[in-house]
CSV table of C-alpha atoms and ligand atoms in Angstrom, one decimal:
chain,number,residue,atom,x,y,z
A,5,UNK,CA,-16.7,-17.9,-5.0
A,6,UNK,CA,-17.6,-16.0,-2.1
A,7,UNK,CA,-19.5,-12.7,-2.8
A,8,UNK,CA,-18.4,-9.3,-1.4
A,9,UNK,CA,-21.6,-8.7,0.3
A,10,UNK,CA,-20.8,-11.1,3.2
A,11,UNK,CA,-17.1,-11.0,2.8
A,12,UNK,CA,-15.7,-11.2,6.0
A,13,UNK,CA,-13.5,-7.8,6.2
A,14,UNK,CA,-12.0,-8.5,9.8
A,15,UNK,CA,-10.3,-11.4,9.2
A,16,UNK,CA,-6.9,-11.8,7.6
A,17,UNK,CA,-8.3,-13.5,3.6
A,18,UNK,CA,-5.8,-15.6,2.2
A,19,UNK,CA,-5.3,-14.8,-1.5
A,20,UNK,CA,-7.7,-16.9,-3.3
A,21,UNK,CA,-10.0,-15.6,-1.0
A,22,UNK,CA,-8.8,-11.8,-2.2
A,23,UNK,CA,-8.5,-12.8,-5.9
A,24,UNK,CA,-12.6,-13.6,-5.6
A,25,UNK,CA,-13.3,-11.0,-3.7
A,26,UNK,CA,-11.7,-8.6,-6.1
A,27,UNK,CA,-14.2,-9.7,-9.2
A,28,UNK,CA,-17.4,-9.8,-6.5
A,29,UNK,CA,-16.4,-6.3,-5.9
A,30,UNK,CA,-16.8,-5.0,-9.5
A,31,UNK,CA,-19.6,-7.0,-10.4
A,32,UNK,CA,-21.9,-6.2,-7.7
A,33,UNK,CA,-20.9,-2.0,-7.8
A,34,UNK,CA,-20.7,-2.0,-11.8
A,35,UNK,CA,-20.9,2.1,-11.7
A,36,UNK,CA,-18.0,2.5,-8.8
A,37,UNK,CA,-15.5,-0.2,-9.2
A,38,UNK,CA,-14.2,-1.8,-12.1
A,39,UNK,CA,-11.0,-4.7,-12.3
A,40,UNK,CA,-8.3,-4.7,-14.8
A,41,UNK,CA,-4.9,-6.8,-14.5
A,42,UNK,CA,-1.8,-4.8,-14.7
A,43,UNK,CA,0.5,-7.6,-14.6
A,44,UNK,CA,1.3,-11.5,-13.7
A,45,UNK,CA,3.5,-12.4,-10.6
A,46,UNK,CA,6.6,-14.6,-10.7
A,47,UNK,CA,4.7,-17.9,-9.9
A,48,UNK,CA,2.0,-16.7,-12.5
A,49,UNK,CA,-1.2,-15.2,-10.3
A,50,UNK,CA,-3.0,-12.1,-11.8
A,51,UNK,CA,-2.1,-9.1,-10.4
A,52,UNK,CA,-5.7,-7.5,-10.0
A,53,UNK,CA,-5.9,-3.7,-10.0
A,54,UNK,CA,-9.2,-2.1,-8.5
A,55,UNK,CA,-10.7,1.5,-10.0
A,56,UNK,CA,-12.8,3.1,-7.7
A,57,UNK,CA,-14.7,6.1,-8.3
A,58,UNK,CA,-17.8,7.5,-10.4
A,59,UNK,CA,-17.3,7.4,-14.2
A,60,UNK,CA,-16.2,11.1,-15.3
A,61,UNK,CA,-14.3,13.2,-17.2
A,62,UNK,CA,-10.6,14.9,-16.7
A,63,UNK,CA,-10.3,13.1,-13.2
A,64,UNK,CA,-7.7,12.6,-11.3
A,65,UNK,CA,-6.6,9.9,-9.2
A,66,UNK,CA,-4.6,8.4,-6.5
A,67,UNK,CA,-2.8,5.5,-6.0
A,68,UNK,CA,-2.7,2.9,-3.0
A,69,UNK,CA,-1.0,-0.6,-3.2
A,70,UNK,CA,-1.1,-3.1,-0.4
A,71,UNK,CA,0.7,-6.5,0.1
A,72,UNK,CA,4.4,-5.2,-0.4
A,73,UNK,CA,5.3,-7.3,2.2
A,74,UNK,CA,4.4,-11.1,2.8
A,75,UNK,CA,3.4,-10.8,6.5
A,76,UNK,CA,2.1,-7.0,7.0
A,77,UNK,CA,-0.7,-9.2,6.8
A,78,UNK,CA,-2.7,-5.5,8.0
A,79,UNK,CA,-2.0,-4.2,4.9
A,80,UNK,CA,-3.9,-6.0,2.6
A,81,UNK,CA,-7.0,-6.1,4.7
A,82,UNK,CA,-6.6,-2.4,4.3
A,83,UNK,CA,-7.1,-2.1,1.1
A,84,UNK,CA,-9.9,-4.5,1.2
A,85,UNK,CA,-11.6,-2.2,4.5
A,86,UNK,CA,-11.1,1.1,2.1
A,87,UNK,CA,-12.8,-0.1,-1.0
A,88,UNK,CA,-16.1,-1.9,0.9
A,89,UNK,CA,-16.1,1.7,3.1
A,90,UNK,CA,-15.7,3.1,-0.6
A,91,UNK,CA,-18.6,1.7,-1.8
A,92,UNK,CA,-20.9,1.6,1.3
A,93,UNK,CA,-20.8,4.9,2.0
A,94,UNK,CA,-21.3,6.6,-1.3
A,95,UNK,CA,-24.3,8.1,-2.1
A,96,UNK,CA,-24.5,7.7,1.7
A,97,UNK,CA,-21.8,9.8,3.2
A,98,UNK,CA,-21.0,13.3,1.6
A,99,UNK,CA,-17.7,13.3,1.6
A,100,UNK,CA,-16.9,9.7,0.2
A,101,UNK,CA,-19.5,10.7,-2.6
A,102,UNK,CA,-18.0,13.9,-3.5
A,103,UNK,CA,-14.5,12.3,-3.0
A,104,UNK,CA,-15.3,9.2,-5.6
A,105,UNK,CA,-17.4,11.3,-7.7
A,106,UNK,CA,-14.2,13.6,-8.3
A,107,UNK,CA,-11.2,11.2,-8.2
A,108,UNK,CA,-10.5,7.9,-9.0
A,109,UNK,CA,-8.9,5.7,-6.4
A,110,UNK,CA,-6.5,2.6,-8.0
A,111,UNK,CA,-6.3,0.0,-5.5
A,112,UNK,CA,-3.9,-2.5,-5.4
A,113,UNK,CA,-4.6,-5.0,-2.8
A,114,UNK,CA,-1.8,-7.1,-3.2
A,115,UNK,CA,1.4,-6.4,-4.7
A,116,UNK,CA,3.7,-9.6,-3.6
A,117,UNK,CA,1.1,-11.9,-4.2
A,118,UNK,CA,3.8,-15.4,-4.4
A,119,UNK,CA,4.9,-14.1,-1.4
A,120,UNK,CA,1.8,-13.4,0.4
A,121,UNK,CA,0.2,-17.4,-0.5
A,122,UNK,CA,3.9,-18.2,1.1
A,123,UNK,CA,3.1,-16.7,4.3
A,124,UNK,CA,-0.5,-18.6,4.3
A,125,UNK,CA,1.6,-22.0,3.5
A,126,UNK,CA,5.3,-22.3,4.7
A,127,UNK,CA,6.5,-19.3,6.7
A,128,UNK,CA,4.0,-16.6,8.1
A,129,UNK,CA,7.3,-14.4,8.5
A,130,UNK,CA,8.2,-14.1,4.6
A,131,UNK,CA,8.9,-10.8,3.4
A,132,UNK,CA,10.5,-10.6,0.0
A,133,UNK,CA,8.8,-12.2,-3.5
A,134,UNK,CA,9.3,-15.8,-4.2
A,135,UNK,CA,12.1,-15.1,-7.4
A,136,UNK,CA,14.4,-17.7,-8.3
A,137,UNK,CA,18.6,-15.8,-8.1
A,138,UNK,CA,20.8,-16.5,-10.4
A,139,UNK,CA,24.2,-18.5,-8.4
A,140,UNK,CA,22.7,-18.8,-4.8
A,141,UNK,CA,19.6,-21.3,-3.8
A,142,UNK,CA,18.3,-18.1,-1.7
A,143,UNK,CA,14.6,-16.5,-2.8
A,144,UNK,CA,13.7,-13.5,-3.4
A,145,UNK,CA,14.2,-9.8,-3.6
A,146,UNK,CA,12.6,-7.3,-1.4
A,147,UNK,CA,10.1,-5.1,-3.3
A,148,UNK,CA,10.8,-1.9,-1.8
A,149,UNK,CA,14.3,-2.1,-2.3
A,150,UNK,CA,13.9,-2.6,-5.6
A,151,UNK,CA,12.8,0.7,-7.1
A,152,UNK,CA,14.9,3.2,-9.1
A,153,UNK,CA,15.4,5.6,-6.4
A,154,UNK,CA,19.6,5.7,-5.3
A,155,UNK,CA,19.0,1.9,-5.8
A,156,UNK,CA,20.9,-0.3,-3.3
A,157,UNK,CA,22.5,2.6,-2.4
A,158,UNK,CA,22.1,2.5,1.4
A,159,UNK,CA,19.9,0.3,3.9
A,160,UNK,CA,19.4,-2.7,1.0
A,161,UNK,CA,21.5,-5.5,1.0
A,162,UNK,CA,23.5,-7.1,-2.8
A,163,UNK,CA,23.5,-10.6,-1.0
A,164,UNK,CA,19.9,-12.7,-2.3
A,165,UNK,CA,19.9,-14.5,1.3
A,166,UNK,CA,19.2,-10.9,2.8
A,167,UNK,CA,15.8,-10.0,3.7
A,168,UNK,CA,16.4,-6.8,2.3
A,169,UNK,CA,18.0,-7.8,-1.0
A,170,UNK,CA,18.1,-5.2,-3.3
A,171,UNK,CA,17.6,-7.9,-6.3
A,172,UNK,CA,19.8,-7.6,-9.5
A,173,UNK,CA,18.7,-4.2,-10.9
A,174,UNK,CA,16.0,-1.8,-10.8
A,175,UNK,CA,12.6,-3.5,-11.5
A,176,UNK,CA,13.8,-6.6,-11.7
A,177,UNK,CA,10.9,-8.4,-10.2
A,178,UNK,CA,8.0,-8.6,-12.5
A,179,UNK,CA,5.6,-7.5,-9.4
A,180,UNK,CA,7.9,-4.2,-9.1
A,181,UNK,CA,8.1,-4.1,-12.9
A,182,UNK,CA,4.1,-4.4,-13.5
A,183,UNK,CA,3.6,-1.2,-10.9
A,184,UNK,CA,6.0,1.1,-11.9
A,185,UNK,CA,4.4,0.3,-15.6
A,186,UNK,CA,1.4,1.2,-14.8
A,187,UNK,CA,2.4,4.3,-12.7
A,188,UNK,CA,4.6,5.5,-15.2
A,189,UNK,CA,1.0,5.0,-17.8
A,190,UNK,CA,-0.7,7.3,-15.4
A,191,UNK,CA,1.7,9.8,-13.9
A,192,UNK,CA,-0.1,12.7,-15.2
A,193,UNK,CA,-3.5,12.1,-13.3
A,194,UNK,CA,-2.0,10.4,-10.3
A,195,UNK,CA,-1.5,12.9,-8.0
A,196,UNK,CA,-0.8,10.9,-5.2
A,197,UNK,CA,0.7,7.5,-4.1
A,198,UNK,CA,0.0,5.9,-0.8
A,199,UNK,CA,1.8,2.6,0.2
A,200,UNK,CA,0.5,0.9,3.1
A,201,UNK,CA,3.2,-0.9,5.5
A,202,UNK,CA,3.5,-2.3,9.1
A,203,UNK,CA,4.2,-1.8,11.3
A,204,UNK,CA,5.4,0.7,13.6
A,205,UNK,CA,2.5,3.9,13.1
A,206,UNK,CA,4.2,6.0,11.2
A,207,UNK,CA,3.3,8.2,8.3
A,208,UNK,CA,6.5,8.6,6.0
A,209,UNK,CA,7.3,10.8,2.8
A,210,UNK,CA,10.4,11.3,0.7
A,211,UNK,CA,12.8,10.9,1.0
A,212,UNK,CA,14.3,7.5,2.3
A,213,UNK,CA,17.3,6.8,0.5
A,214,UNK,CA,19.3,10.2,1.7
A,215,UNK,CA,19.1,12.6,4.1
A,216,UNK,CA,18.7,15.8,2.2
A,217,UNK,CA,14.7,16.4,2.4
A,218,UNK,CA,12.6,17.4,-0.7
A,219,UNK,CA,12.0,20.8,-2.0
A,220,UNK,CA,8.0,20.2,-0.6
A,221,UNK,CA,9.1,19.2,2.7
A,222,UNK,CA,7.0,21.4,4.6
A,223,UNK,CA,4.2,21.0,2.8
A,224,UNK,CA,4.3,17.2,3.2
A,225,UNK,CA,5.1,17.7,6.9
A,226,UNK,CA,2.5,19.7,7.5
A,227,UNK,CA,-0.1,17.2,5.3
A,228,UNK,CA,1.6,13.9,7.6
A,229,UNK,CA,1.0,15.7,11.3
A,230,UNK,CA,-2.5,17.1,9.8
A,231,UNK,CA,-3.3,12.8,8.5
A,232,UNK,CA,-2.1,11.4,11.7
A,233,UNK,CA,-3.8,13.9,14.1
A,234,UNK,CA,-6.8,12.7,12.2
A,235,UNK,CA,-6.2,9.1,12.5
A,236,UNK,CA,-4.9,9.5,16.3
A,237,UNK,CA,-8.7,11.3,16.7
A,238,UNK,CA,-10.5,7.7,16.6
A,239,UNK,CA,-8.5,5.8,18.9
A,240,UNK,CA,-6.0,7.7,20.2
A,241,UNK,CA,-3.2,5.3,18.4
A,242,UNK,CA,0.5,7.2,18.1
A,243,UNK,CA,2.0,8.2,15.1
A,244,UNK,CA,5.2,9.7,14.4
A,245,UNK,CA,5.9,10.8,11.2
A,246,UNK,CA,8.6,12.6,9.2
A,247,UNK,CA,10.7,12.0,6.0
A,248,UNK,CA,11.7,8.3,5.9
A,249,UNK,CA,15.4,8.7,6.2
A,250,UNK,CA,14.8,11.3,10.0
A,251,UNK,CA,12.1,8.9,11.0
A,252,UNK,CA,12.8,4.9,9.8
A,253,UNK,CA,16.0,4.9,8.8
A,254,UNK,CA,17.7,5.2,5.5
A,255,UNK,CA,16.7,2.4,2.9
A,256,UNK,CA,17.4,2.9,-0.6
A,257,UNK,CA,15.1,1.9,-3.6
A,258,UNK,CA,11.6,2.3,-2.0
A,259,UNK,CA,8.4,2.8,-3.9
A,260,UNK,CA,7.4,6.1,-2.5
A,261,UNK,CA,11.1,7.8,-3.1
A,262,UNK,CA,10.9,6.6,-6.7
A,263,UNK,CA,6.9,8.0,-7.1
A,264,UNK,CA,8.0,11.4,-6.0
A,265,UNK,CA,11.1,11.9,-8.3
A,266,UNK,CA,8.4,10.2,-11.0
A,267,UNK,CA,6.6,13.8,-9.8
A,268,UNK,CA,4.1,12.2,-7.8
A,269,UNK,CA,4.3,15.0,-5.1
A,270,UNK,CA,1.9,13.5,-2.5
A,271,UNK,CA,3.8,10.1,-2.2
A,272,UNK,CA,3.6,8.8,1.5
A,273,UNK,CA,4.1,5.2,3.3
A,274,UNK,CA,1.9,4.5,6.0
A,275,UNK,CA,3.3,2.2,8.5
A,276,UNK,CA,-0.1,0.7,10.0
A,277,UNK,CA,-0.2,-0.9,14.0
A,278,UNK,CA,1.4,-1.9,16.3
A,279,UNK,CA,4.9,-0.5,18.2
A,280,UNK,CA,6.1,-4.0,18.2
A,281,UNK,CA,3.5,-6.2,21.1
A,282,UNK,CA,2.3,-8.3,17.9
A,283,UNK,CA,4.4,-6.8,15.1
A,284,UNK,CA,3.4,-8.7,11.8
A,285,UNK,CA,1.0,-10.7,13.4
A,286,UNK,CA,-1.3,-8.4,14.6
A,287,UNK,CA,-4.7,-9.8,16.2
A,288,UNK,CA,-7.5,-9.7,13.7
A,289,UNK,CA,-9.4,-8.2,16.6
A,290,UNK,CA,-7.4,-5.0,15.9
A,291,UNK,CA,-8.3,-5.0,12.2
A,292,UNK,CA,-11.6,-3.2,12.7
A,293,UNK,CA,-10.1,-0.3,14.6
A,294,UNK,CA,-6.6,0.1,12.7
A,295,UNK,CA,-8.5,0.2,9.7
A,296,UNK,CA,-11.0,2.4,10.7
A,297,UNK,CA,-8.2,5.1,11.7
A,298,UNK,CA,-6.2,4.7,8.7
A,299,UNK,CA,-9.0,5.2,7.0
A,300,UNK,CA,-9.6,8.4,8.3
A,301,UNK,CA,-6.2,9.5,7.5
A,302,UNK,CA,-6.7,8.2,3.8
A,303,UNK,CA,-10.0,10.3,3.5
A,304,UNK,CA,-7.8,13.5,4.6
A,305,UNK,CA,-5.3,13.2,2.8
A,306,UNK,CA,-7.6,12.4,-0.2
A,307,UNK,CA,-9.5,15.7,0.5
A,308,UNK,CA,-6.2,17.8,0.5
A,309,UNK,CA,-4.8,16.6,-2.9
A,310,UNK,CA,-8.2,17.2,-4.4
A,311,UNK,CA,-8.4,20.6,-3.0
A,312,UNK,CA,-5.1,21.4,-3.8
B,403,LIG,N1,9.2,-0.6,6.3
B,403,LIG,C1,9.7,0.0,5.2
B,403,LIG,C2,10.8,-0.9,4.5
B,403,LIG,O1,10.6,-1.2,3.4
B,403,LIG,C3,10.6,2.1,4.2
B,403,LIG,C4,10.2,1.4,5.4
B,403,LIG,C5,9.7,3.1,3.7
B,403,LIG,C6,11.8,2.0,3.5
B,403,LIG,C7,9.9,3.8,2.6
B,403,LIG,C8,12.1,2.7,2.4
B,403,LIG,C9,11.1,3.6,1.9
B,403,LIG,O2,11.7,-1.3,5.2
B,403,LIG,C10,8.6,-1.9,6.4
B,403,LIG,N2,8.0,-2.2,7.6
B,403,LIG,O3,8.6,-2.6,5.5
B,404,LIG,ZN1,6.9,-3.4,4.7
């Protein structure tokens, strides 16, 4: 079992790797991080939830999952990069002490775990999970698709060979199912969600699956260009950013559309590096930098919804 002092955080971990790394984590920062299991995926692997932040009372908390999809291979090592920069720096660094010691941060390092040990074993460009359909020999159903949110709608597919299939009703993938548990368990102290993509840099909010914009839309706009203009600070990297539908393009059933009609107001998708040179397979030379800028971004917008 490897330890997490000596992990290796800039290279892509396969998820045996993560699943270890997860329980050296909590055992070696007992009074920051603790582990809990908020579900099992469709093959059977424990879906491990981190808690980061001081022990205290009345807090509240955001939300970040990783792993969505199989090959945004960035993504995961994300959420890895934020909770060792988590506990590194507190006690260390002022403002990840004051922002741990009044907020929790839920981590979710991988959400499509099956389809993540796919990607490691039979095709690196896997998106979707690894659930059986019922009358076609086609696998799986694309997570953010999935969600309550104008479900299948627009920009999902009903066929199971798509890569955006929209699977056979809401929550029907016990990965999807197991979050939107847990979210709907906590919805009164999380006050934001953050779901991390690639890639493409972009920040996006509500909504994806129609046009209209949200009632906050200003607010959120102003919060993205505020995030990315930190994150652009580091390394100069470009992001655009907008509501999903004006920016991306209209997809229905997303995670972050669903989290803000849940009344999660702060609910954003990042869409880490690059523009398209590497795409999904993205250099682990550029994990260092990508995450140190997202994680500047993260800290922002972490700082704004607790001063808010
Ligand atoms: N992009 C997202 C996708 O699921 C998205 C874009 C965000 C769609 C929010 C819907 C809601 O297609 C990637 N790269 O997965
Ligand atoms: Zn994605």
């Amino acid at each position: 079992n490897a330890r997490a002092i000596g992990y290796n955080y800039e290279k892509y971990n396969n998820w045996d790797m993560i699943a270890a790394w997860t329980a050296s984590i909590a055992a070696e920062n007992p009074e920051l991080v603790s582990r809990s299991q908020i579900g099992t995926s469709y093959e059977g692997r424990p879906m491990y939830l981190l808690k980061v932040g001081k022990s205290g009372s009345n807090k509240n908390a955001i939300f970040m999952d990783c792993g969505f999809h199989a090959r945004e291979w960035i993504s995961p090592a994300f959420c890895q990069w934020f909770v060792k920069e988590a506990v590194n720096n507190y006690g260390i660094d002022s403002e990840i002490t004051n922002l741990l010691n009044n907020l929790d941060f839920y981590i979710l390092p991988v959400l499509n775990i099956d389809g993540y040990v796919y990607t490691w074993t039979n095709n690196r460009m896997w998106r979707k999970t690894r659930s059986k359909n019922a009358n076609s020999s086609c696998i799986g159903t694309d997570p953010n698709r999935n969600f309550n949110a104008g479900w299948c709608t627009v920009g999902a597919s009903n066929r199971p060979c798509d890569d955006t299939y929209c699977g056979p009703a809401p929550e029907s993938e016990k990965e999807t199912k197991a979050l939107a548990d847990f979210i709907r368990s906590k919805h009164s102290v999380i006050k934001a969600y953050l779901t991390i993509h690639s890639y493409s840099q972009m920040l996006l909010f509500p909504y994806s699956y129609k046009n209209s914009v949200t009632k906050d839309h200003t607010e959120l706009n102003s919060l993205a260009k505020a995030a990315v203009s930190q994150l652009n600070s580091l390394y100069n990297t470009r992001y655009t950013y907008g509501s999903g539908a004006a920016t991306i393009y209209l997809a229905a059933g997303g995670s972050d559309d669903w989290a803000y009609d849940l009344g999660i107001k702060y609910s954003f998708t990042f869409e880490l590096r690059d523009t398209g040179r590497y795409g999904f397979v993205l250099p682990e030379s550029q994990i260092q930098p990508t995450c140190q800028e997202t994680f500047l971004a993260v800290k922002y917008i972490s700082n704004y919804v607790l001063n808010n």
